[in-house]
Amino acid sequence: MLMSSKICKHLKLVIYLSLVTNFLNIVLITSLINIMFHKCLVRAITQTFGGSKNFQNANICKIRGPACDRFRDFSSSNTAIQPDKLEKVRFDEFKKLLKNEKVVVIDVREPQELVEHGALPRALNIPLGEVETALKTLPNDQFLRKYGGPKPDADSPIVFSCMKGMRSEKAQIAALQLDYKNVKNYVGGWTEWAEKNKN
C-alpha cells in the first residue's frame, strides 16, 4: 500500500509538471506570435506613413506568417514611390501637351506668385497645400467653382508645375497615392517657361 501511495504521488507530480510545462509552452508560443504580429504591424505602418526615406528603405514583413500576410495585403496599395521613377517632362514636351485639351495642367504655386511672376497657359491654380483635398474629397461642382475647370478623373492626363519642379513633384506623388494613373511633372516649371518664352 505504501508503494502504491508513493507511485500515486509520483504520478500526480508528473501530471502536474506536464500541465505546467504545457501551459508555459502555450504562453511562450503566444508571446512569440504577438512579437511577430507587432513587428509586422510596425513595418506596415512605417511603410504606409513613414515618409520618403522610410518608403525607400522599409522592407515590409520579412517574417512569414498569417499576421504578416494580412498586413502585406493592407500595405500593398501604398507601395513606395521612388522619385527617380516619376514621369518628368521638359519644355518641348510640355508645349506639345498644352495643345492637347484633354491634358489638365495644374500649377501648384501660391496665387500671389502667379500675380508676381505670371501664369502658365490654361493652368488651374491649386496651391500645393490644397492638392490632396481638391483631388480626393472636393465634389466636382465645388472643384469647378473654386478652380475654374473640371475636376480630373483617375485616368485623366495631368501635368503639375510650380516654380522649379520641386513642389510639383510633391503634388505628383500625392496624386499617384490617390490612384491617379497618368501624372507628370513639368520639372522646368515657370522658371524654364519664362526663360524659353522671353523672345
PDB file of C-alpha atoms in Angstrom:
ATOM      1  CA  MET A   1       0.000   0.000   0.000  1.00  0.00           C
ATOM      2  CA  LEU A   2       2.876   2.308   0.881  1.00  0.00           C
ATOM      3  CA  MET A   3       4.500   1.673  -2.502  1.00  0.00           C
ATOM      4  CA  SER A   4       1.194   2.309  -4.218  1.00  0.00           C
ATOM      5  CA  SER A   5       0.797   5.588  -2.408  1.00  0.00           C
ATOM      6  CA  LYS A   6       4.295   6.716  -3.485  1.00  0.00           C
ATOM      7  CA  ILE A   7       3.579   5.777  -7.093  1.00  0.00           C
ATOM      8  CA  CYS A   8       0.378   7.814  -6.987  1.00  0.00           C
ATOM      9  CA  LYS A   9       2.229  10.802  -5.621  1.00  0.00           C
ATOM     10  CA  HIS A  10       4.871  10.496  -8.337  1.00  0.00           C
ATOM     11  CA  LEU A  11       2.186  10.217 -10.998  1.00  0.00           C
ATOM     12  CA  LYS A  12       0.432  13.294  -9.664  1.00  0.00           C
ATOM     13  CA  LEU A  13       3.731  15.171  -9.678  1.00  0.00           C
ATOM     14  CA  VAL A  14       4.460  14.078 -13.253  1.00  0.00           C
ATOM     15  CA  ILE A  15       0.985  15.096 -14.391  1.00  0.00           C
ATOM     16  CA  TYR A  16       1.312  18.440 -12.596  1.00  0.00           C
ATOM     17  CA  LEU A  17       4.714  19.150 -14.146  1.00  0.00           C
ATOM     18  CA  SER A  18       3.369  18.142 -17.552  1.00  0.00           C
ATOM     19  CA  LEU A  19       0.463  20.569 -17.216  1.00  0.00           C
ATOM     20  CA  VAL A  20       2.762  23.355 -16.075  1.00  0.00           C
ATOM     21  CA  THR A  21       5.123  22.643 -18.995  1.00  0.00           C
ATOM     22  CA  ASN A  22       2.254  22.695 -21.490  1.00  0.00           C
ATOM     23  CA  PHE A  23       0.968  25.925 -20.003  1.00  0.00           C
ATOM     24  CA  LEU A  24       4.393  27.543 -20.258  1.00  0.00           C
ATOM     25  CA  ASN A  25       4.734  26.329 -23.854  1.00  0.00           C
ATOM     26  CA  ILE A  26       1.391  27.930 -24.707  1.00  0.00           C
ATOM     27  CA  VAL A  27       2.455  31.198 -23.059  1.00  0.00           C
ATOM     28  CA  LEU A  28       5.772  31.128 -24.925  1.00  0.00           C
ATOM     29  CA  ILE A  29       4.141  30.419 -28.299  1.00  0.00           C
ATOM     30  CA  THR A  30       1.552  33.146 -27.705  1.00  0.00           C
ATOM     31  CA  SER A  31       4.303  35.626 -26.834  1.00  0.00           C
ATOM     32  CA  LEU A  32       6.244  34.744 -29.982  1.00  0.00           C
ATOM     33  CA  ILE A  33       3.127  35.198 -32.118  1.00  0.00           C
ATOM     34  CA  ASN A  34       2.479  38.591 -30.512  1.00  0.00           C
ATOM     35  CA  ILE A  35       6.076  39.664 -31.148  1.00  0.00           C
ATOM     36  CA  MET A  36       5.837  38.624 -34.812  1.00  0.00           C
ATOM     37  CA  PHE A  37       2.486  40.387 -35.155  1.00  0.00           C
ATOM     38  CA  HIS A  38       3.867  43.543 -33.542  1.00  0.00           C
ATOM     39  CA  LYS A  39       6.914  43.616 -35.862  1.00  0.00           C
ATOM     40  CA  CYS A  40       4.689  43.223 -38.893  1.00  0.00           C
ATOM     41  CA  LEU A  41       2.367  45.959 -37.657  1.00  0.00           C
ATOM     42  CA  VAL A  42       5.238  48.388 -37.103  1.00  0.00           C
ATOM     43  CA  ARG A  43       6.690  47.667 -40.545  1.00  0.00           C
ATOM     44  CA  ALA A  44       3.293  48.029 -42.212  1.00  0.00           C
ATOM     45  CA  ILE A  45       2.654  51.370 -40.521  1.00  0.00           C
ATOM     46  CA  THR A  46       6.173  52.569 -41.361  1.00  0.00           C
ATOM     47  CA  GLN A  47       5.671  51.569 -44.982  1.00  0.00           C
ATOM     48  CA  THR A  48       2.338  53.375 -45.142  1.00  0.00           C
ATOM     49  CA  PHE A  49       3.029  56.551 -43.190  1.00  0.00           C
ATOM     50  CA  GLY A  50       6.781  56.786 -42.745  1.00  0.00           C
ATOM     51  CA  GLY A  51       7.797  59.476 -45.243  1.00  0.00           C
ATOM     52  CA  SER A  52      10.020  59.303 -48.305  1.00  0.00           C
ATOM     53  CA  LYS A  53      13.161  57.886 -46.670  1.00  0.00           C
ATOM     54  CA  ASN A  54      11.253  55.162 -44.889  1.00  0.00           C
ATOM     55  CA  PHE A  55       9.319  54.458 -48.069  1.00  0.00           C
ATOM     56  CA  GLN A  56      12.591  53.737 -49.827  1.00  0.00           C
ATOM     57  CA  ASN A  57      14.280  51.786 -47.030  1.00  0.00           C
ATOM     58  CA  ALA A  58      11.437  49.761 -45.475  1.00  0.00           C
ATOM     59  CA  ASN A  59      11.348  46.026 -46.263  1.00  0.00           C
ATOM     60  CA  ILE A  60       7.914  45.086 -45.090  1.00  0.00           C
ATOM     61  CA  CYS A  61       7.332  41.789 -43.357  1.00  0.00           C
ATOM     62  CA  LYS A  62      10.411  39.639 -43.794  1.00  0.00           C
ATOM     63  CA  ILE A  63       8.836  37.310 -41.232  1.00  0.00           C
ATOM     64  CA  ARG A  64       6.398  34.842 -42.759  1.00  0.00           C
ATOM     65  CA  GLY A  65       3.017  34.005 -41.331  1.00  0.00           C
ATOM     66  CA  PRO A  66      -0.722  34.834 -41.430  1.00  0.00           C
ATOM     67  CA  ALA A  67      -0.306  38.070 -39.485  1.00  0.00           C
ATOM     68  CA  CYS A  68       2.308  39.319 -41.930  1.00  0.00           C
ATOM     69  CA  ASP A  69       0.183  38.270 -44.880  1.00  0.00           C
ATOM     70  CA  ARG A  70      -2.686  40.374 -43.573  1.00  0.00           C
ATOM     71  CA  PHE A  71      -0.546  43.462 -43.194  1.00  0.00           C
ATOM     72  CA  ARG A  72       1.214  42.847 -46.503  1.00  0.00           C
ATOM     73  CA  ASP A  73      -2.199  42.937 -48.180  1.00  0.00           C
ATOM     74  CA  PHE A  74      -3.079  46.082 -46.240  1.00  0.00           C
ATOM     75  CA  SER A  75       0.009  47.937 -47.377  1.00  0.00           C
ATOM     76  CA  SER A  76       0.113  46.686 -50.971  1.00  0.00           C
ATOM     77  CA  SER A  77      -1.811  49.733 -52.187  1.00  0.00           C
ATOM     78  CA  ASN A  78       0.748  52.036 -50.544  1.00  0.00           C
ATOM     79  CA  THR A  79       3.807  50.878 -52.451  1.00  0.00           C
ATOM     80  CA  ALA A  80       6.827  53.129 -52.122  1.00  0.00           C
ATOM     81  CA  ILE A  81       7.020  55.732 -54.879  1.00  0.00           C
ATOM     82  CA  GLN A  82      10.625  56.250 -55.934  1.00  0.00           C
ATOM     83  CA  PRO A  83      11.366  59.818 -57.120  1.00  0.00           C
ATOM     84  CA  ASP A  84      13.582  58.544 -59.965  1.00  0.00           C
ATOM     85  CA  LYS A  85      10.613  56.558 -61.337  1.00  0.00           C
ATOM     86  CA  LEU A  86       8.330  59.607 -61.611  1.00  0.00           C
ATOM     87  CA  GLU A  87       7.409  60.783 -65.101  1.00  0.00           C
ATOM     88  CA  LYS A  88       9.006  64.119 -65.952  1.00  0.00           C
ATOM     89  CA  VAL A  89       8.530  66.455 -68.914  1.00  0.00           C
ATOM     90  CA  ARG A  90      10.661  69.310 -70.188  1.00  0.00           C
ATOM     91  CA  PHE A  91       9.834  72.409 -72.185  1.00  0.00           C
ATOM     92  CA  ASP A  92       9.346  70.960 -75.668  1.00  0.00           C
ATOM     93  CA  GLU A  93       7.145  68.089 -74.495  1.00  0.00           C
ATOM     94  CA  PHE A  94       5.212  70.422 -72.207  1.00  0.00           C
ATOM     95  CA  LYS A  95       4.432  72.705 -75.159  1.00  0.00           C
ATOM     96  CA  LYS A  96       3.030  69.740 -77.072  1.00  0.00           C
ATOM     97  CA  LEU A  97       0.947  68.637 -74.090  1.00  0.00           C
ATOM     98  CA  LEU A  98      -0.553  72.126 -73.811  1.00  0.00           C
ATOM     99  CA  LYS A  99      -2.071  71.668 -77.277  1.00  0.00           C
ATOM    100  CA  ASN A 100      -3.985  68.619 -76.077  1.00  0.00           C
ATOM    101  CA  GLU A 101      -7.187  69.830 -74.439  1.00  0.00           C
ATOM    102  CA  LYS A 102      -7.553  66.549 -72.568  1.00  0.00           C
ATOM    103  CA  VAL A 103      -4.397  67.283 -70.582  1.00  0.00           C
ATOM    104  CA  VAL A 104      -5.099  69.002 -67.260  1.00  0.00           C
ATOM    105  CA  VAL A 105      -2.330  71.422 -66.260  1.00  0.00           C
ATOM    106  CA  ILE A 106      -2.182  72.237 -62.546  1.00  0.00           C
ATOM    107  CA  ASP A 107       0.080  74.985 -61.227  1.00  0.00           C
ATOM    108  CA  VAL A 108       0.693  74.406 -57.506  1.00  0.00           C
ATOM    109  CA  ARG A 109       2.243  77.808 -56.762  1.00  0.00           C
ATOM    110  CA  GLU A 110       0.520  80.247 -54.438  1.00  0.00           C
ATOM    111  CA  PRO A 111      -1.859  82.747 -56.127  1.00  0.00           C
ATOM    112  CA  GLN A 112       0.422  85.654 -55.184  1.00  0.00           C
ATOM    113  CA  GLU A 113       3.284  84.016 -57.102  1.00  0.00           C
ATOM    114  CA  LEU A 114       1.168  83.973 -60.252  1.00  0.00           C
ATOM    115  CA  VAL A 115       0.449  87.680 -59.779  1.00  0.00           C
ATOM    116  CA  GLU A 116       4.123  88.500 -59.271  1.00  0.00           C
ATOM    117  CA  HIS A 117       5.693  86.265 -61.924  1.00  0.00           C
ATOM    118  CA  GLY A 118       2.990  85.176 -64.366  1.00  0.00           C
ATOM    119  CA  ALA A 119       0.786  82.179 -65.093  1.00  0.00           C
ATOM    120  CA  LEU A 120       1.139  79.193 -67.401  1.00  0.00           C
ATOM    121  CA  PRO A 121      -1.346  78.951 -70.287  1.00  0.00           C
ATOM    122  CA  ARG A 122      -4.694  77.369 -69.291  1.00  0.00           C
ATOM    123  CA  ALA A 123      -3.325  76.046 -65.998  1.00  0.00           C
ATOM    124  CA  LEU A 124      -5.576  75.559 -62.996  1.00  0.00           C
ATOM    125  CA  ASN A 125      -4.066  77.138 -59.897  1.00  0.00           C
ATOM    126  CA  ILE A 126      -4.293  74.680 -56.989  1.00  0.00           C
ATOM    127  CA  PRO A 127      -1.727  75.540 -54.284  1.00  0.00           C
ATOM    128  CA  LEU A 128       0.268  72.553 -53.087  1.00  0.00           C
ATOM    129  CA  GLY A 129      -1.406  72.561 -49.669  1.00  0.00           C
ATOM    130  CA  GLU A 130      -4.809  72.104 -51.327  1.00  0.00           C
ATOM    131  CA  VAL A 131      -3.924  69.453 -53.905  1.00  0.00           C
ATOM    132  CA  GLU A 132      -4.765  66.354 -51.852  1.00  0.00           C
ATOM    133  CA  THR A 133      -8.095  67.706 -50.601  1.00  0.00           C
ATOM    134  CA  ALA A 134      -9.047  69.029 -54.038  1.00  0.00           C
ATOM    135  CA  LEU A 135      -8.373  65.724 -55.798  1.00  0.00           C
ATOM    136  CA  LYS A 136      -9.584  63.436 -53.031  1.00  0.00           C
ATOM    137  CA  THR A 137     -12.669  64.919 -51.399  1.00  0.00           C
ATOM    138  CA  LEU A 138     -13.817  68.044 -53.212  1.00  0.00           C
ATOM    139  CA  PRO A 139     -17.040  67.386 -55.189  1.00  0.00           C
ATOM    140  CA  ASN A 140     -16.897  68.071 -58.920  1.00  0.00           C
ATOM    141  CA  ASP A 141     -19.169  71.118 -58.809  1.00  0.00           C
ATOM    142  CA  GLN A 142     -17.204  72.742 -55.971  1.00  0.00           C
ATOM    143  CA  PHE A 143     -13.922  71.966 -57.743  1.00  0.00           C
ATOM    144  CA  LEU A 144     -15.203  73.675 -60.886  1.00  0.00           C
ATOM    145  CA  ARG A 145     -16.366  76.760 -58.997  1.00  0.00           C
ATOM    146  CA  LYS A 146     -13.194  77.078 -56.925  1.00  0.00           C
ATOM    147  CA  TYR A 147     -10.528  76.367 -59.532  1.00  0.00           C
ATOM    148  CA  GLY A 148     -12.248  77.293 -62.784  1.00  0.00           C
ATOM    149  CA  GLY A 149     -12.021  73.935 -64.525  1.00  0.00           C
ATOM    150  CA  PRO A 150     -13.470  70.421 -64.352  1.00  0.00           C
ATOM    151  CA  LYS A 151     -12.057  68.023 -61.800  1.00  0.00           C
ATOM    152  CA  PRO A 152      -9.835  65.387 -63.453  1.00  0.00           C
ATOM    153  CA  ASP A 153     -10.746  61.744 -63.006  1.00  0.00           C
ATOM    154  CA  ALA A 154      -8.330  58.926 -62.160  1.00  0.00           C
ATOM    155  CA  ASP A 155      -7.415  58.351 -65.831  1.00  0.00           C
ATOM    156  CA  SER A 156      -7.080  61.989 -66.882  1.00  0.00           C
ATOM    157  CA  PRO A 157      -3.623  63.054 -68.087  1.00  0.00           C
ATOM    158  CA  ILE A 158      -2.336  65.584 -65.543  1.00  0.00           C
ATOM    159  CA  VAL A 159       0.790  67.748 -65.609  1.00  0.00           C
ATOM    160  CA  PHE A 160       1.830  69.511 -62.416  1.00  0.00           C
ATOM    161  CA  SER A 161       4.012  72.600 -62.425  1.00  0.00           C
ATOM    162  CA  CYS A 162       5.416  75.097 -59.936  1.00  0.00           C
ATOM    163  CA  MET A 163       8.373  77.490 -59.962  1.00  0.00           C
ATOM    164  CA  LYS A 164      11.227  74.974 -60.397  1.00  0.00           C
ATOM    165  CA  GLY A 165       9.685  71.498 -60.248  1.00  0.00           C
ATOM    166  CA  MET A 166      10.052  70.696 -56.550  1.00  0.00           C
ATOM    167  CA  ARG A 167       6.566  71.420 -55.248  1.00  0.00           C
ATOM    168  CA  SER A 168       5.061  69.955 -58.391  1.00  0.00           C
ATOM    169  CA  GLU A 169       6.905  66.682 -57.670  1.00  0.00           C
ATOM    170  CA  LYS A 170       5.248  66.557 -54.243  1.00  0.00           C
ATOM    171  CA  ALA A 171       1.881  67.168 -55.887  1.00  0.00           C
ATOM    172  CA  GLN A 172       2.628  64.410 -58.404  1.00  0.00           C
ATOM    173  CA  ILE A 173       3.384  61.937 -55.610  1.00  0.00           C
ATOM    174  CA  ALA A 174       0.213  62.947 -53.759  1.00  0.00           C
ATOM    175  CA  ALA A 175      -1.875  62.364 -56.895  1.00  0.00           C
ATOM    176  CA  LEU A 176      -0.277  58.961 -57.523  1.00  0.00           C
ATOM    177  CA  GLN A 177      -1.026  57.945 -53.944  1.00  0.00           C
ATOM    178  CA  LEU A 178      -4.658  58.891 -54.622  1.00  0.00           C
ATOM    179  CA  ASP A 179      -4.627  56.429 -57.559  1.00  0.00           C
ATOM    180  CA  TYR A 180      -4.368  58.992 -60.346  1.00  0.00           C
ATOM    181  CA  LYS A 181      -2.631  56.970 -63.029  1.00  0.00           C
ATOM    182  CA  ASN A 182      -1.394  59.393 -65.689  1.00  0.00           C
ATOM    183  CA  VAL A 183       0.504  62.097 -63.817  1.00  0.00           C
ATOM    184  CA  LYS A 184       3.584  64.023 -64.940  1.00  0.00           C
ATOM    185  CA  ASN A 185       5.777  66.764 -63.521  1.00  0.00           C
ATOM    186  CA  TYR A 186       6.963  69.711 -65.602  1.00  0.00           C
ATOM    187  CA  VAL A 187      10.365  69.893 -63.929  1.00  0.00           C
ATOM    188  CA  GLY A 188      11.389  73.214 -65.515  1.00  0.00           C
ATOM    189  CA  GLY A 189       8.361  74.942 -64.062  1.00  0.00           C
ATOM    190  CA  TRP A 190       7.609  78.617 -64.513  1.00  0.00           C
ATOM    191  CA  THR A 191      11.321  79.450 -64.401  1.00  0.00           C
ATOM    192  CA  GLU A 192      12.060  77.456 -67.550  1.00  0.00           C
ATOM    193  CA  TRP A 193       8.829  78.526 -69.251  1.00  0.00           C
ATOM    194  CA  ALA A 194       9.558  82.215 -68.722  1.00  0.00           C
ATOM    195  CA  GLU A 195      13.183  81.831 -69.848  1.00  0.00           C
ATOM    196  CA  LYS A 196      12.223  79.979 -73.042  1.00  0.00           C
ATOM    197  CA  ASN A 197       9.493  82.481 -73.900  1.00  0.00           C
ATOM    198  CA  LYS A 198      11.496  85.666 -73.477  1.00  0.00           C
ATOM    199  CA  ASN A 199      11.676  86.340 -77.197  1.00  0.00           C
TER     200      ASN A 199
END
